[in-house]
Amino acid sequence: MSYRKTLKLVCGLAGGSAVLVFAAAAADSRGYFGEQRGEAGSRWSRFTVLQAAQPAWTPASHTPAPTGHAWDFNWDKRDPSALTNGKKKENATEDPSSEQDNGKPKATRNILLIRHSQYILSGNSDKERILTPLGREQAEFTGKRLAALGLKYDVLVHSSMARATETANIISKHLSGVELVSCDLLREGAPIEPVPPVTHWKPDAVQYHEDGARIEAAFRRYIHRADAKQKEDSYEIIVCHANVIRYFVCRALQFPPEGWLRMGLNNGSITWLTIRPSGRVALRTLGDAGFMPPDKLTRT
């Protein structure tokens, strides 16, 4: 095997820049770069260039620096330590730590956000924007998936818009005994002006002002840690819209809310948020639609 082939093999197996520099130096000393062995100045000049081409590596330079603000454990204004601060004790002998422990949430809330199924875009009003045949089929898949998870669902809340209501009704057939609740706050809208902006969708400032306040109110109503009185973990389903779900995810994870439009969600997909008693939030799934056949997937 020629020296050049050996050099390529060694560098490929090692994968390290140090090996490349060492091998290049050895090749240079044997005259493989074209100069005579006596041309020391030229040889070490080339070696210096190879060294300069290697990035300076230190642990500090390869560790990403934290950005943004620290995690706010009182993001939902339900942190027990914050709730008891400044309250006057009626009984001077009452143990403050005992009161705080009694007021601590102990259960985890699981919130499954479902995007409505495909609907008729050409409808002139909300009542006419009902599900397409494919949309009804998608809702069946979603209902079967939720049932297959084997969870004890506490409630199924849905947007009052026709497409979300119909999706929820189909899903509920697979979840016997789960209460359905309609909510106007969950209707589709423009939560906040997206960054970066898009050219195909430009609501006016009034719509952002009105829809944003409503969708934020929905977030505060539904996305928070468990109440201290809740004894067991809960599983709640919310059937609504892509803009609402994406905004909820950004707010719950304390990401910049204006980044909501950077995510895409399939119709009938499942987004799963977990909220711990401490206020920690985890995104278990985002827009999961793997339970549907590929030819049934849409984003309308």
Coordinates of C-alpha atoms in Angstrom, one line a residue:
M1 CA 0.0 0.0 0.0
S2 CA 1.4 3.4 -0.9
Y3 CA 2.3 5.9 1.8
R4 CA -0.5 8.3 0.7
K5 CA -3.1 5.6 0.9
T6 CA -1.8 4.6 4.4
L7 CA -1.9 8.3 5.5
K8 CA -5.6 8.6 4.3
L9 CA -6.5 5.3 6.1
V10 CA -4.8 6.4 9.4
C11 CA -6.5 9.8 9.4
G12 CA -9.9 8.3 8.5
L13 CA -9.7 5.8 11.4
A14 CA -8.3 8.2 14.0
G15 CA -10.6 11.1 13.1
G16 CA -8.3 13.4 15.0
S17 CA -6.6 16.6 13.9
A18 CA -3.5 15.7 16.0
V19 CA -3.0 12.5 13.9
L20 CA -3.3 14.5 10.7
V21 CA -0.6 17.0 11.8
F22 CA 1.7 14.2 13.0
A23 CA 1.3 12.2 9.7
A24 CA 1.8 15.3 7.6
A25 CA 5.0 16.1 9.5
A26 CA 6.3 12.6 8.9
A27 CA 5.4 12.8 5.2
D28 CA 7.0 16.2 4.9
S29 CA 10.3 14.8 6.4
R30 CA 10.4 12.1 3.8
G31 CA 9.9 14.6 0.9
Y32 CA 6.4 13.6 0.0
F33 CA 5.4 17.2 -0.4
G34 CA 7.8 17.7 -3.2
E35 CA 10.8 19.5 -1.7
Q36 CA 14.2 18.0 -0.9
R37 CA 15.0 16.8 2.5
G38 CA 17.4 19.7 3.0
E39 CA 14.8 22.4 2.5
A40 CA 14.2 22.8 6.2
G41 CA 12.8 26.3 6.0
S42 CA 10.1 25.3 3.5
R43 CA 9.3 22.2 5.4
W44 CA 8.7 23.8 8.7
S45 CA 6.8 26.6 7.1
R46 CA 4.3 24.1 5.8
F47 CA 4.2 22.4 9.1
T48 CA 3.4 25.7 10.8
V49 CA 0.5 26.2 8.3
L50 CA -0.9 22.8 9.2
Q51 CA -0.7 23.7 12.9
A52 CA -2.4 27.0 12.3
A53 CA -5.2 25.3 10.5
Q54 CA -6.2 23.3 13.6
P55 CA -8.8 25.0 15.8
A56 CA -7.6 25.9 19.3
W57 CA -9.4 23.4 21.6
T58 CA -10.1 24.1 25.2
P59 CA -13.0 22.9 27.3
A60 CA -14.2 26.5 27.7
S61 CA -14.3 27.2 24.0
H62 CA -16.4 24.1 23.2
T63 CA -19.0 24.5 26.0
P64 CA -22.1 26.4 24.9
A65 CA -22.7 29.4 27.2
P66 CA -26.2 29.7 28.7
T67 CA -28.5 32.2 27.0
G68 CA -31.6 33.9 28.1
H69 CA -33.1 34.1 31.6
A70 CA -32.9 31.5 34.4
W71 CA -35.9 29.2 34.8
D72 CA -38.7 30.9 36.7
F73 CA -40.2 28.4 39.1
N74 CA -43.1 30.7 39.8
W75 CA -44.1 31.1 36.2
D76 CA -47.7 30.0 36.9
K77 CA -47.9 32.1 40.1
R78 CA -48.6 28.9 42.1
D79 CA -45.2 28.3 43.8
P80 CA -46.1 27.5 47.5
S81 CA -43.2 29.5 48.8
A82 CA -44.3 32.5 46.9
L83 CA -47.9 32.1 48.0
T84 CA -47.1 32.1 51.7
N85 CA -44.7 35.0 51.7
G86 CA -46.1 38.0 53.5
K87 CA -49.1 36.2 54.9
K88 CA -49.8 37.0 58.6
K89 CA -50.0 33.9 60.7
E90 CA -53.2 33.8 62.8
N91 CA -51.6 31.4 65.3
A92 CA -48.2 32.5 66.4
T93 CA -47.2 28.9 67.3
E94 CA -48.0 27.6 63.8
D95 CA -45.1 26.0 62.1
P96 CA -44.5 27.9 58.8
S97 CA -42.7 24.9 57.2
S98 CA -45.7 22.6 58.0
E99 CA -48.1 25.0 56.4
Q100 CA -45.9 25.3 53.3
D101 CA -45.7 21.5 53.0
N102 CA -49.5 21.2 53.2
G103 CA -49.8 23.7 50.4
K104 CA -47.4 22.0 48.1
P105 CA -48.7 20.3 45.0
K106 CA -48.0 16.6 45.0
A107 CA -49.5 15.4 41.7
T108 CA -48.3 15.8 38.1
R109 CA -50.5 17.2 35.4
N110 CA -50.3 15.6 31.9
I111 CA -51.8 17.8 29.2
L112 CA -52.3 16.2 25.8
L113 CA -52.9 19.0 23.2
I114 CA -54.6 17.7 20.1
R115 CA -54.7 19.6 16.8
H116 CA -58.1 19.3 15.0
S117 CA -58.3 17.2 11.9
Q118 CA -58.4 18.3 8.3
Y119 CA -61.4 20.6 7.5
I120 CA -63.0 22.3 4.6
L121 CA -61.0 25.5 4.0
S122 CA -63.4 27.0 1.5
G123 CA -66.2 27.4 4.1
N124 CA -67.5 30.9 4.3
S125 CA -68.2 30.7 8.0
D126 CA -67.0 28.6 11.0
K127 CA -70.2 26.4 10.8
E128 CA -69.3 25.5 7.2
R129 CA -65.6 24.6 8.0
I130 CA -66.4 21.1 9.1
L131 CA -64.1 18.1 8.8
T132 CA -63.4 16.5 5.4
P133 CA -63.9 12.7 5.1
L134 CA -60.1 12.4 5.6
G135 CA -60.4 14.7 8.6
R136 CA -63.0 12.4 10.2
E137 CA -60.7 9.4 9.5
Q138 CA -57.8 11.3 11.1
A139 CA -59.9 11.9 14.3
E140 CA -60.7 8.2 14.4
F141 CA -56.9 7.4 14.4
T142 CA -56.3 9.9 17.1
G143 CA -59.1 8.6 19.3
K144 CA -57.8 5.0 18.9
R145 CA -54.3 6.2 19.8
L146 CA -55.4 7.9 22.9
A147 CA -57.4 4.9 24.0
A148 CA -54.5 2.6 23.3
L149 CA -52.3 4.6 25.7
G150 CA -54.4 3.2 28.5
L151 CA -54.5 6.4 30.5
K152 CA -57.2 7.5 32.9
Y153 CA -58.4 10.7 31.3
D154 CA -60.0 13.3 33.5
V155 CA -61.6 15.6 31.0
L156 CA -61.7 16.4 27.3
V157 CA -61.8 20.2 26.7
H158 CA -62.2 21.5 23.2
S159 CA -62.3 24.8 21.3
S160 CA -65.8 25.9 20.4
M161 CA -65.0 26.1 16.7
A162 CA -66.7 23.6 14.5
R163 CA -63.6 21.7 13.3
A164 CA -62.3 21.3 16.9
T165 CA -65.7 20.3 18.3
E166 CA -66.3 17.7 15.6
T167 CA -62.8 16.3 16.2
A168 CA -63.4 16.1 19.9
N169 CA -66.7 14.3 19.4
I170 CA -65.2 11.7 17.3
I171 CA -62.3 11.2 19.7
S172 CA -64.7 10.9 22.6
K173 CA -66.3 7.8 21.1
H174 CA -63.1 6.0 21.9
L175 CA -62.9 7.3 25.5
S176 CA -66.1 6.3 27.2
G177 CA -67.0 8.2 30.4
V178 CA -64.7 11.2 29.7
E179 CA -66.5 14.5 30.1
L180 CA -66.5 17.0 27.2
V181 CA -66.2 20.7 27.9
S182 CA -66.3 23.4 25.3
C183 CA -64.3 26.6 25.7
D184 CA -64.3 29.8 23.6
L185 CA -60.8 30.8 24.9
L186 CA -59.3 28.0 22.9
R187 CA -60.5 29.3 19.5
E188 CA -57.9 29.8 16.8
G189 CA -56.2 33.2 16.4
A190 CA -53.0 35.2 16.2
P191 CA -51.3 34.9 19.6
I192 CA -48.3 37.2 19.0
E193 CA -46.5 38.6 15.9
P194 CA -44.1 35.9 14.8
V195 CA -40.3 36.3 14.5
P196 CA -39.1 36.0 11.9
P197 CA -42.1 37.3 10.0
V198 CA -43.8 35.5 7.2
T199 CA -45.2 36.9 4.0
H200 CA -48.2 34.6 3.4
W201 CA -50.0 35.5 6.7
K202 CA -50.2 39.1 8.0
P203 CA -53.0 39.8 10.6
D204 CA -53.3 43.4 11.6
A205 CA -52.3 44.8 15.0
V206 CA -55.8 44.7 16.3
Q207 CA -56.1 41.0 15.7
Y208 CA -52.9 40.3 17.6
H209 CA -54.1 42.6 20.4
E210 CA -57.4 40.8 20.8
D211 CA -56.5 37.2 20.0
G212 CA -53.2 37.4 22.0
A213 CA -55.0 38.4 25.2
R214 CA -57.6 35.6 24.7
I215 CA -55.0 32.9 24.0
E216 CA -52.9 34.0 26.9
A217 CA -55.9 33.8 29.1
A218 CA -56.5 30.2 27.9
F219 CA -52.8 29.4 28.7
R220 CA -53.2 30.7 32.2
R221 CA -56.4 28.8 32.7
Y222 CA -55.2 25.4 31.5
I223 CA -51.4 25.3 31.7
H224 CA -50.2 25.3 35.3
R225 CA -49.1 22.9 38.0
A226 CA -51.6 20.9 40.0
D227 CA -53.5 22.3 42.9
A228 CA -52.4 21.2 46.4
K229 CA -55.7 19.4 46.8
Q230 CA -55.1 17.1 43.8
K231 CA -54.0 13.7 45.1
E232 CA -53.3 11.7 41.9
D233 CA -51.6 12.5 38.6
S234 CA -54.1 13.7 36.0
Y235 CA -54.4 13.3 32.3
E236 CA -56.3 16.0 30.4
I237 CA -57.0 16.3 26.7
I238 CA -57.4 19.7 25.0
V239 CA -58.5 19.7 21.4
C240 CA -57.8 23.0 19.7
H241 CA -55.7 24.6 17.0
A242 CA -52.1 24.8 15.7
N243 CA -51.5 28.4 16.7
V244 CA -52.8 27.9 20.2
I245 CA -50.8 24.7 20.8
R246 CA -47.6 26.2 19.5
Y247 CA -48.0 29.3 21.6
F248 CA -48.8 27.1 24.7
V249 CA -45.6 25.1 24.1
C250 CA -43.4 28.2 23.9
R251 CA -44.9 29.7 27.0
A252 CA -44.8 26.5 29.1
L253 CA -41.1 25.9 28.2
Q254 CA -40.3 29.6 28.8
F255 CA -39.1 29.9 25.2
P256 CA -39.6 33.3 23.4
P257 CA -43.3 33.2 22.6
E258 CA -42.7 35.0 19.3
G259 CA -41.0 31.8 18.0
W260 CA -44.3 29.9 17.9
L261 CA -44.6 29.9 14.1
R262 CA -41.3 28.0 13.7
M263 CA -43.0 24.7 14.6
G264 CA -45.3 22.7 12.3
L265 CA -48.1 20.4 13.5
N266 CA -50.0 17.7 11.5
N267 CA -53.8 17.5 11.8
G268 CA -54.9 15.2 14.6
S269 CA -51.4 15.2 16.1
I270 CA -50.7 14.8 19.8
T271 CA -48.5 17.2 21.8
W272 CA -47.9 16.1 25.4
L273 CA -46.8 18.5 28.2
T274 CA -46.0 17.3 31.7
I275 CA -46.0 19.7 34.6
R276 CA -44.4 18.6 37.8
P277 CA -45.4 19.7 41.3
S278 CA -42.2 21.7 41.5
G279 CA -43.2 23.8 38.4
R280 CA -40.8 22.0 36.0
V281 CA -42.3 21.4 32.6
A282 CA -41.3 18.8 30.1
L283 CA -42.4 18.3 26.4
R284 CA -42.8 14.6 26.0
T285 CA -44.0 14.8 22.4
L286 CA -44.5 17.6 19.8
G287 CA -47.0 17.0 17.0
D288 CA -46.9 13.2 17.2
A289 CA -48.8 11.6 14.3
G290 CA -46.8 8.5 13.9
F291 CA -49.9 6.4 14.6
M292 CA -51.4 7.5 11.3
P293 CA -50.4 6.0 7.9
P294 CA -48.2 8.3 5.9
D295 CA -50.9 8.9 3.2
K296 CA -53.3 10.2 5.9
L297 CA -51.0 13.0 7.1
T298 CA -52.0 16.6 6.4
R299 CA -51.3 20.1 7.8
T300 CA -54.2 22.1 6.6

